[in-house]
């Protein structure tokens, strides 16, 4: 009986290369948002009495854009699924803050009519989650800093790491665009913010303030009918 040895050829398994089209697309979209932000900030830069924090936040947008372009170039070479997931998480955080910041600046531009009013800005910020422009910008720099220090970019992003850290340092030293007290809801108060929202109610013993200048004091609960429009009151 003749036994013939069979030759078994073992070929290495070639897994399909882990491309990163989603990450690259995410970065491209985020660059677009940053470009919109730069244009939005530019449209309000001449508003009188605009807090310094707005200019400081705006100053770092070109660095953010340039860093994202560098990240995009490197992200196209990613092979690890773990790296792709980590970068997507950091980009999502950065994108969320950039979207919120853009919404604030665009609304402020629409409502300001040539002059900055802190009450308008306060109302927008309160509806957006009580985060000032400098806080959101710091969050963008922080998320981007986490992204560029990832091992996938080891040794490639030294300059960007230093610049992003410097940006956070400068933002921390700027005068807040809103005081902490402006971001706090009064205990026992029901507050309304935005257009045609003039009333602040205090329930129980105390003072009720109507934002257009009407004050009422009473012990116990207060009940009112329809408050006349501001224009009607002023004409009396």
PDB file of C-alpha atoms in Angstrom:
ATOM      1  CA  UNK A   1       0.000   0.000   0.000  1.00  0.00           C
ATOM      2  CA  UNK A   2       1.518   3.227  -1.111  1.00  0.00           C
ATOM      3  CA  UNK A   3       0.816   6.273   1.015  1.00  0.00           C
ATOM      4  CA  UNK A   4       1.389   9.517  -0.688  1.00  0.00           C
ATOM      5  CA  UNK A   5       2.114  12.465   1.474  1.00  0.00           C
ATOM      6  CA  UNK A   6      -0.278  15.226   0.773  1.00  0.00           C
ATOM      7  CA  UNK A   7       1.154  18.660   0.804  1.00  0.00           C
ATOM      8  CA  UNK A   8      -0.933  21.117   2.735  1.00  0.00           C
ATOM      9  CA  UNK A   9      -0.322  24.710   1.926  1.00  0.00           C
ATOM     10  CA  UNK A  10      -1.155  27.027   4.788  1.00  0.00           C
ATOM     11  CA  UNK A  11      -1.932  30.510   3.636  1.00  0.00           C
ATOM     12  CA  UNK A  12      -2.169  33.402   6.059  1.00  0.00           C
ATOM     13  CA  UNK A  13      -5.683  34.701   6.555  1.00  0.00           C
ATOM     14  CA  UNK A  14      -5.904  38.157   5.066  1.00  0.00           C
ATOM     15  CA  UNK A  15      -8.504  40.087   6.994  1.00  0.00           C
ATOM     16  CA  UNK A  16     -10.003  42.941   5.054  1.00  0.00           C
ATOM     17  CA  UNK A  17      -8.237  46.183   5.915  1.00  0.00           C
ATOM     18  CA  UNK A  18     -10.125  48.174   8.529  1.00  0.00           C
ATOM     19  CA  UNK A  19     -10.704  51.410   6.679  1.00  0.00           C
ATOM     20  CA  UNK A  20     -12.078  54.445   8.495  1.00  0.00           C
ATOM     21  CA  UNK A  21     -14.549  56.097   6.126  1.00  0.00           C
ATOM     22  CA  UNK A  22     -16.952  56.880   8.963  1.00  0.00           C
ATOM     23  CA  UNK A  23     -14.283  58.651  10.999  1.00  0.00           C
ATOM     24  CA  UNK A  24     -13.067  60.593   7.973  1.00  0.00           C
ATOM     25  CA  UNK A  25     -16.649  61.570   7.184  1.00  0.00           C
ATOM     26  CA  UNK A  26     -17.174  62.622  10.806  1.00  0.00           C
ATOM     27  CA  UNK A  27     -14.075  64.811  10.694  1.00  0.00           C
ATOM     28  CA  UNK A  28     -15.122  66.355   7.378  1.00  0.00           C
ATOM     29  CA  UNK A  29     -18.557  67.225   8.784  1.00  0.00           C
ATOM     30  CA  UNK A  30     -17.007  68.676  11.939  1.00  0.00           C
ATOM     31  CA  UNK A  31     -14.644  70.842   9.889  1.00  0.00           C
ATOM     32  CA  UNK A  32     -17.729  72.199   8.134  1.00  0.00           C
ATOM     33  CA  UNK A  33     -19.315  73.091  11.491  1.00  0.00           C
ATOM     34  CA  UNK A  34     -16.105  74.831  12.612  1.00  0.00           C
ATOM     35  CA  UNK A  35     -16.080  76.868   9.395  1.00  0.00           C
ATOM     36  CA  UNK A  36     -19.709  77.869  10.057  1.00  0.00           C
ATOM     37  CA  UNK A  37     -18.705  78.833  13.594  1.00  0.00           C
ATOM     38  CA  UNK A  38     -15.932  81.091  12.338  1.00  0.00           C
ATOM     39  CA  UNK A  39     -18.375  82.840  10.031  1.00  0.00           C
ATOM     40  CA  UNK A  40     -20.977  83.151  12.818  1.00  0.00           C
ATOM     41  CA  UNK A  41     -18.463  84.642  15.264  1.00  0.00           C
ATOM     42  CA  UNK A  42     -17.291  87.036  12.573  1.00  0.00           C
ATOM     43  CA  UNK A  43     -20.870  88.242  12.065  1.00  0.00           C
ATOM     44  CA  UNK A  44     -21.204  89.322  15.730  1.00  0.00           C
ATOM     45  CA  UNK A  45     -17.683  90.600  16.428  1.00  0.00           C
ATOM     46  CA  UNK A  46     -18.732  94.256  16.064  1.00  0.00           C
ATOM     47  CA  UNK A  47     -21.650  94.089  18.518  1.00  0.00           C
ATOM     48  CA  UNK A  48     -21.177  96.770  21.156  1.00  0.00           C
ATOM     49  CA  UNK A  49     -20.423  95.516  24.693  1.00  0.00           C
ATOM     50  CA  UNK A  50     -19.702  91.984  23.494  1.00  0.00           C
ATOM     51  CA  UNK A  51     -17.868  90.157  26.333  1.00  0.00           C
ATOM     52  CA  UNK A  52     -14.185  89.401  25.813  1.00  0.00           C
ATOM     53  CA  UNK A  53     -14.891  85.672  26.177  1.00  0.00           C
ATOM     54  CA  UNK A  54     -16.509  85.658  22.720  1.00  0.00           C
ATOM     55  CA  UNK A  55     -13.349  86.943  21.050  1.00  0.00           C
ATOM     56  CA  UNK A  56     -11.171  84.552  23.048  1.00  0.00           C
ATOM     57  CA  UNK A  57     -13.306  81.584  22.007  1.00  0.00           C
ATOM     58  CA  UNK A  58     -13.237  82.726  18.391  1.00  0.00           C
ATOM     59  CA  UNK A  59      -9.435  83.051  18.430  1.00  0.00           C
ATOM     60  CA  UNK A  60      -8.987  79.289  18.798  1.00  0.00           C
ATOM     61  CA  UNK A  61     -11.272  78.152  16.003  1.00  0.00           C
ATOM     62  CA  UNK A  62      -8.563  78.304  13.283  1.00  0.00           C
ATOM     63  CA  UNK A  63      -6.362  76.057  15.474  1.00  0.00           C
ATOM     64  CA  UNK A  64      -9.257  73.618  15.862  1.00  0.00           C
ATOM     65  CA  UNK A  65      -9.822  73.555  12.105  1.00  0.00           C
ATOM     66  CA  UNK A  66      -6.137  73.023  11.327  1.00  0.00           C
ATOM     67  CA  UNK A  67      -5.862  70.253  13.916  1.00  0.00           C
ATOM     68  CA  UNK A  68      -8.907  68.472  12.480  1.00  0.00           C
ATOM     69  CA  UNK A  69      -7.384  68.572   9.005  1.00  0.00           C
ATOM     70  CA  UNK A  70      -4.183  67.000  10.363  1.00  0.00           C
ATOM     71  CA  UNK A  71      -6.228  64.356  12.188  1.00  0.00           C
ATOM     72  CA  UNK A  72      -8.195  63.622   9.023  1.00  0.00           C
ATOM     73  CA  UNK A  73      -5.005  62.987   7.072  1.00  0.00           C
ATOM     74  CA  UNK A  74      -3.776  60.508   9.694  1.00  0.00           C
ATOM     75  CA  UNK A  75      -7.191  58.909  10.220  1.00  0.00           C
ATOM     76  CA  UNK A  76      -7.269  57.764   6.591  1.00  0.00           C
ATOM     77  CA  UNK A  77      -4.490  55.277   7.480  1.00  0.00           C
ATOM     78  CA  UNK A  78      -6.171  53.751  10.531  1.00  0.00           C
ATOM     79  CA  UNK A  79      -6.343  49.932  10.561  1.00  0.00           C
ATOM     80  CA  UNK A  80      -7.427  49.134  14.102  1.00  0.00           C
ATOM     81  CA  UNK A  81     -11.130  48.831  14.870  1.00  0.00           C
ATOM     82  CA  UNK A  82     -10.358  49.826  18.469  1.00  0.00           C
ATOM     83  CA  UNK A  83      -8.684  53.047  17.294  1.00  0.00           C
ATOM     84  CA  UNK A  84     -11.615  53.851  15.032  1.00  0.00           C
ATOM     85  CA  UNK A  85     -14.080  53.435  17.914  1.00  0.00           C
ATOM     86  CA  UNK A  86     -11.997  55.610  20.249  1.00  0.00           C
ATOM     87  CA  UNK A  87     -11.723  58.401  17.705  1.00  0.00           C
ATOM     88  CA  UNK A  88     -15.436  58.271  16.878  1.00  0.00           C
ATOM     89  CA  UNK A  89     -16.240  58.742  20.572  1.00  0.00           C
ATOM     90  CA  UNK A  90     -13.948  61.775  20.916  1.00  0.00           C
ATOM     91  CA  UNK A  91     -15.271  63.263  17.677  1.00  0.00           C
ATOM     92  CA  UNK A  92     -18.889  62.819  18.775  1.00  0.00           C
ATOM     93  CA  UNK A  93     -18.199  64.757  21.982  1.00  0.00           C
ATOM     94  CA  UNK A  94     -16.434  67.519  20.059  1.00  0.00           C
ATOM     95  CA  UNK A  95     -19.197  67.697  17.446  1.00  0.00           C
ATOM     96  CA  UNK A  96     -21.979  67.970  20.047  1.00  0.00           C
ATOM     97  CA  UNK A  97     -20.311  70.948  21.733  1.00  0.00           C
ATOM     98  CA  UNK A  98     -19.572  72.617  18.386  1.00  0.00           C
ATOM     99  CA  UNK A  99     -23.233  72.277  17.331  1.00  0.00           C
ATOM    100  CA  UNK A 100     -24.427  73.818  20.618  1.00  0.00           C
ATOM    101  CA  UNK A 101     -21.950  76.670  20.309  1.00  0.00           C
ATOM    102  CA  UNK A 102     -22.996  77.358  16.721  1.00  0.00           C
ATOM    103  CA  UNK A 103     -26.648  77.451  17.750  1.00  0.00           C
ATOM    104  CA  UNK A 104     -25.916  79.999  20.495  1.00  0.00           C
ATOM    105  CA  UNK A 105     -23.881  82.300  18.260  1.00  0.00           C
ATOM    106  CA  UNK A 106     -26.370  82.154  15.381  1.00  0.00           C
ATOM    107  CA  UNK A 107     -29.319  82.889  17.683  1.00  0.00           C
ATOM    108  CA  UNK A 108     -27.426  85.744  19.313  1.00  0.00           C
ATOM    109  CA  UNK A 109     -26.687  87.231  15.896  1.00  0.00           C
ATOM    110  CA  UNK A 110     -30.343  87.017  14.861  1.00  0.00           C
ATOM    111  CA  UNK A 111     -31.709  88.552  18.063  1.00  0.00           C
ATOM    112  CA  UNK A 112     -29.103  91.226  18.846  1.00  0.00           C
ATOM    113  CA  UNK A 113     -29.911  93.766  16.107  1.00  0.00           C
ATOM    114  CA  UNK A 114     -26.517  95.448  16.215  1.00  0.00           C
ATOM    115  CA  UNK A 115     -26.066  95.561  19.980  1.00  0.00           C
ATOM    116  CA  UNK A 116     -25.202  92.885  22.523  1.00  0.00           C
ATOM    117  CA  UNK A 117     -27.717  92.401  25.347  1.00  0.00           C
ATOM    118  CA  UNK A 118     -26.737  90.082  28.170  1.00  0.00           C
ATOM    119  CA  UNK A 119     -30.404  89.184  28.816  1.00  0.00           C
ATOM    120  CA  UNK A 120     -30.737  87.853  25.258  1.00  0.00           C
ATOM    121  CA  UNK A 121     -27.553  85.816  25.601  1.00  0.00           C
ATOM    122  CA  UNK A 122     -28.628  84.581  29.037  1.00  0.00           C
ATOM    123  CA  UNK A 123     -31.967  83.366  27.701  1.00  0.00           C
ATOM    124  CA  UNK A 124     -30.273  81.449  24.873  1.00  0.00           C
ATOM    125  CA  UNK A 125     -27.713  79.879  27.212  1.00  0.00           C
ATOM    126  CA  UNK A 126     -30.345  78.837  29.755  1.00  0.00           C
ATOM    127  CA  UNK A 127     -32.306  77.007  27.074  1.00  0.00           C
ATOM    128  CA  UNK A 128     -29.140  75.347  25.765  1.00  0.00           C
ATOM    129  CA  UNK A 129     -28.117  73.752  29.042  1.00  0.00           C
ATOM    130  CA  UNK A 130     -26.439  76.633  30.912  1.00  0.00           C
ATOM    131  CA  UNK A 131     -23.077  76.414  29.154  1.00  0.00           C
ATOM    132  CA  UNK A 132     -21.317  79.669  28.303  1.00  0.00           C
ATOM    133  CA  UNK A 133     -19.516  80.144  24.984  1.00  0.00           C
ATOM    134  CA  UNK A 134     -16.112  79.841  26.669  1.00  0.00           C
ATOM    135  CA  UNK A 135     -17.208  76.653  28.443  1.00  0.00           C
ATOM    136  CA  UNK A 136     -18.280  75.036  25.187  1.00  0.00           C
ATOM    137  CA  UNK A 137     -15.086  76.157  23.451  1.00  0.00           C
ATOM    138  CA  UNK A 138     -13.036  74.695  26.291  1.00  0.00           C
ATOM    139  CA  UNK A 139     -14.959  71.449  25.881  1.00  0.00           C
ATOM    140  CA  UNK A 140     -14.144  71.368  22.165  1.00  0.00           C
ATOM    141  CA  UNK A 141     -10.436  71.865  22.900  1.00  0.00           C
ATOM    142  CA  UNK A 142     -10.567  69.204  25.618  1.00  0.00           C
ATOM    143  CA  UNK A 143     -12.212  66.618  23.340  1.00  0.00           C
ATOM    144  CA  UNK A 144      -9.813  67.423  20.539  1.00  0.00           C
ATOM    145  CA  UNK A 145      -6.906  67.135  22.972  1.00  0.00           C
ATOM    146  CA  UNK A 146      -8.054  63.648  23.951  1.00  0.00           C
ATOM    147  CA  UNK A 147      -8.241  62.761  20.263  1.00  0.00           C
ATOM    148  CA  UNK A 148      -4.738  63.928  19.282  1.00  0.00           C
ATOM    149  CA  UNK A 149      -3.096  62.242  22.293  1.00  0.00           C
ATOM    150  CA  UNK A 150      -4.545  58.875  21.275  1.00  0.00           C
ATOM    151  CA  UNK A 151      -1.942  56.211  20.558  1.00  0.00           C
ATOM    152  CA  UNK A 152      -3.020  56.127  16.916  1.00  0.00           C
ATOM    153  CA  UNK A 153      -1.299  59.499  16.470  1.00  0.00           C
ATOM    154  CA  UNK A 154       1.660  58.810  18.727  1.00  0.00           C
ATOM    155  CA  UNK A 155       4.474  61.206  17.908  1.00  0.00           C
ATOM    156  CA  UNK A 156       2.572  63.022  15.159  1.00  0.00           C
ATOM    157  CA  UNK A 157       0.691  65.741  17.041  1.00  0.00           C
ATOM    158  CA  UNK A 158       3.150  67.350  19.479  1.00  0.00           C
ATOM    159  CA  UNK A 159       2.511  70.900  18.268  1.00  0.00           C
ATOM    160  CA  UNK A 160      -1.248  70.487  18.305  1.00  0.00           C
ATOM    161  CA  UNK A 161      -1.196  69.090  21.860  1.00  0.00           C
ATOM    162  CA  UNK A 162       0.681  72.163  23.105  1.00  0.00           C
ATOM    163  CA  UNK A 163      -1.580  74.603  21.242  1.00  0.00           C
ATOM    164  CA  UNK A 164      -4.789  73.005  22.494  1.00  0.00           C
ATOM    165  CA  UNK A 165      -3.492  73.082  26.074  1.00  0.00           C
ATOM    166  CA  UNK A 166      -2.577  76.755  25.662  1.00  0.00           C
ATOM    167  CA  UNK A 167      -6.086  77.479  24.383  1.00  0.00           C
ATOM    168  CA  UNK A 168      -7.667  75.897  27.440  1.00  0.00           C
ATOM    169  CA  UNK A 169      -5.343  77.864  29.693  1.00  0.00           C
ATOM    170  CA  UNK A 170      -6.264  81.170  28.027  1.00  0.00           C
ATOM    171  CA  UNK A 171      -9.988  80.428  28.166  1.00  0.00           C
ATOM    172  CA  UNK A 172      -9.725  79.607  31.866  1.00  0.00           C
ATOM    173  CA  UNK A 173      -8.272  83.069  32.484  1.00  0.00           C
ATOM    174  CA  UNK A 174     -10.899  85.071  30.609  1.00  0.00           C
ATOM    175  CA  UNK A 175     -13.667  86.960  32.408  1.00  0.00           C
ATOM    176  CA  UNK A 176     -16.849  84.814  32.267  1.00  0.00           C
ATOM    177  CA  UNK A 177     -19.388  85.896  29.653  1.00  0.00           C
ATOM    178  CA  UNK A 178     -22.100  85.297  32.280  1.00  0.00           C
ATOM    179  CA  UNK A 179     -21.772  85.268  36.055  1.00  0.00           C
ATOM    180  CA  UNK A 180     -22.558  82.036  37.886  1.00  0.00           C
ATOM    181  CA  UNK A 181     -25.546  83.766  39.464  1.00  0.00           C
ATOM    182  CA  UNK A 182     -26.952  84.408  35.980  1.00  0.00           C
ATOM    183  CA  UNK A 183     -26.999  80.661  35.359  1.00  0.00           C
ATOM    184  CA  UNK A 184     -28.791  79.741  38.559  1.00  0.00           C
ATOM    185  CA  UNK A 185     -32.542  79.305  38.852  1.00  0.00           C
ATOM    186  CA  UNK A 186     -33.958  81.029  41.938  1.00  0.00           C
ATOM    187  CA  UNK A 187     -35.233  78.583  44.620  1.00  0.00           C
ATOM    188  CA  UNK A 188     -39.004  78.246  44.416  1.00  0.00           C
ATOM    189  CA  UNK A 189     -39.173  80.241  41.211  1.00  0.00           C
ATOM    190  CA  UNK A 190     -40.616  79.362  37.822  1.00  0.00           C
ATOM    191  CA  UNK A 191     -38.551  81.116  35.176  1.00  0.00           C
ATOM    192  CA  UNK A 192     -39.311  81.582  31.504  1.00  0.00           C
ATOM    193  CA  UNK A 193     -36.696  82.578  28.952  1.00  0.00           C
ATOM    194  CA  UNK A 194     -36.970  83.752  25.383  1.00  0.00           C
ATOM    195  CA  UNK A 195     -39.108  86.031  23.287  1.00  0.00           C
ATOM    196  CA  UNK A 196     -42.384  87.133  24.885  1.00  0.00           C
ATOM    197  CA  UNK A 197     -41.438  85.357  28.132  1.00  0.00           C
ATOM    198  CA  UNK A 198     -41.590  88.284  30.538  1.00  0.00           C
ATOM    199  CA  UNK A 199     -42.771  86.664  33.734  1.00  0.00           C
ATOM    200  CA  UNK A 200     -40.837  85.316  36.730  1.00  0.00           C
ATOM    201  CA  UNK A 201     -43.098  83.765  39.387  1.00  0.00           C
ATOM    202  CA  UNK A 202     -42.312  83.108  43.039  1.00  0.00           C
ATOM    203  CA  UNK A 203     -44.711  80.749  44.796  1.00  0.00           C
ATOM    204  CA  UNK A 204     -45.586  81.139  48.452  1.00  0.00           C
ATOM    205  CA  UNK A 205     -44.608  84.012  50.745  1.00  0.00           C
ATOM    206  CA  UNK A 206     -42.385  86.529  49.046  1.00  0.00           C
ATOM    207  CA  UNK A 207     -42.159  88.887  46.121  1.00  0.00           C
ATOM    208  CA  UNK A 208     -43.249  88.299  42.565  1.00  0.00           C
ATOM    209  CA  UNK A 209     -41.348  90.110  39.863  1.00  0.00           C
ATOM    210  CA  UNK A 210     -42.627  90.686  36.365  1.00  0.00           C
ATOM    211  CA  UNK A 211     -39.630  91.236  34.110  1.00  0.00           C
ATOM    212  CA  UNK A 212     -41.000  94.402  32.533  1.00  0.00           C
ATOM    213  CA  UNK A 213     -40.984  96.158  35.872  1.00  0.00           C
ATOM    214  CA  UNK A 214     -44.130  95.169  37.816  1.00  0.00           C
ATOM    215  CA  UNK A 215     -43.594  94.104  41.418  1.00  0.00           C
ATOM    216  CA  UNK A 216     -46.107  92.469  43.741  1.00  0.00           C
ATOM    217  CA  UNK A 217     -45.730  91.450  47.380  1.00  0.00           C
ATOM    218  CA  UNK A 218     -48.026  89.232  49.413  1.00  0.00           C
ATOM    219  CA  UNK A 219     -48.049  86.613  52.147  1.00  0.00           C
ATOM    220  CA  UNK A 220     -49.293  83.358  50.732  1.00  0.00           C
ATOM    221  CA  UNK A 221     -49.944  82.432  47.139  1.00  0.00           C
ATOM    222  CA  UNK A 222     -50.653  85.099  44.546  1.00  0.00           C
ATOM    223  CA  UNK A 223     -53.227  84.762  41.798  1.00  0.00           C
ATOM    224  CA  UNK A 224     -53.469  87.068  38.815  1.00  0.00           C
ATOM    225  CA  UNK A 225     -55.551  87.392  35.716  1.00  0.00           C
ATOM    226  CA  UNK A 226     -54.017  88.238  32.357  1.00  0.00           C
ATOM    227  CA  UNK A 227     -51.275  90.825  32.661  1.00  0.00           C
ATOM    228  CA  UNK A 228     -51.782  93.654  30.146  1.00  0.00           C
ATOM    229  CA  UNK A 229     -49.253  93.837  27.301  1.00  0.00           C
ATOM    230  CA  UNK A 230     -46.229  96.023  27.997  1.00  0.00           C
ATOM    231  CA  UNK A 231     -47.319  98.540  25.353  1.00  0.00           C
ATOM    232  CA  UNK A 232     -50.739  98.929  27.006  1.00  0.00           C
ATOM    233  CA  UNK A 233     -49.213  99.554  30.425  1.00  0.00           C
ATOM    234  CA  UNK A 234     -46.810 102.165  29.066  1.00  0.00           C
ATOM    235  CA  UNK A 235     -49.638 104.035  27.327  1.00  0.00           C
ATOM    236  CA  UNK A 236     -51.645 104.475  30.537  1.00  0.00           C
TER     237      UNK A 236
END
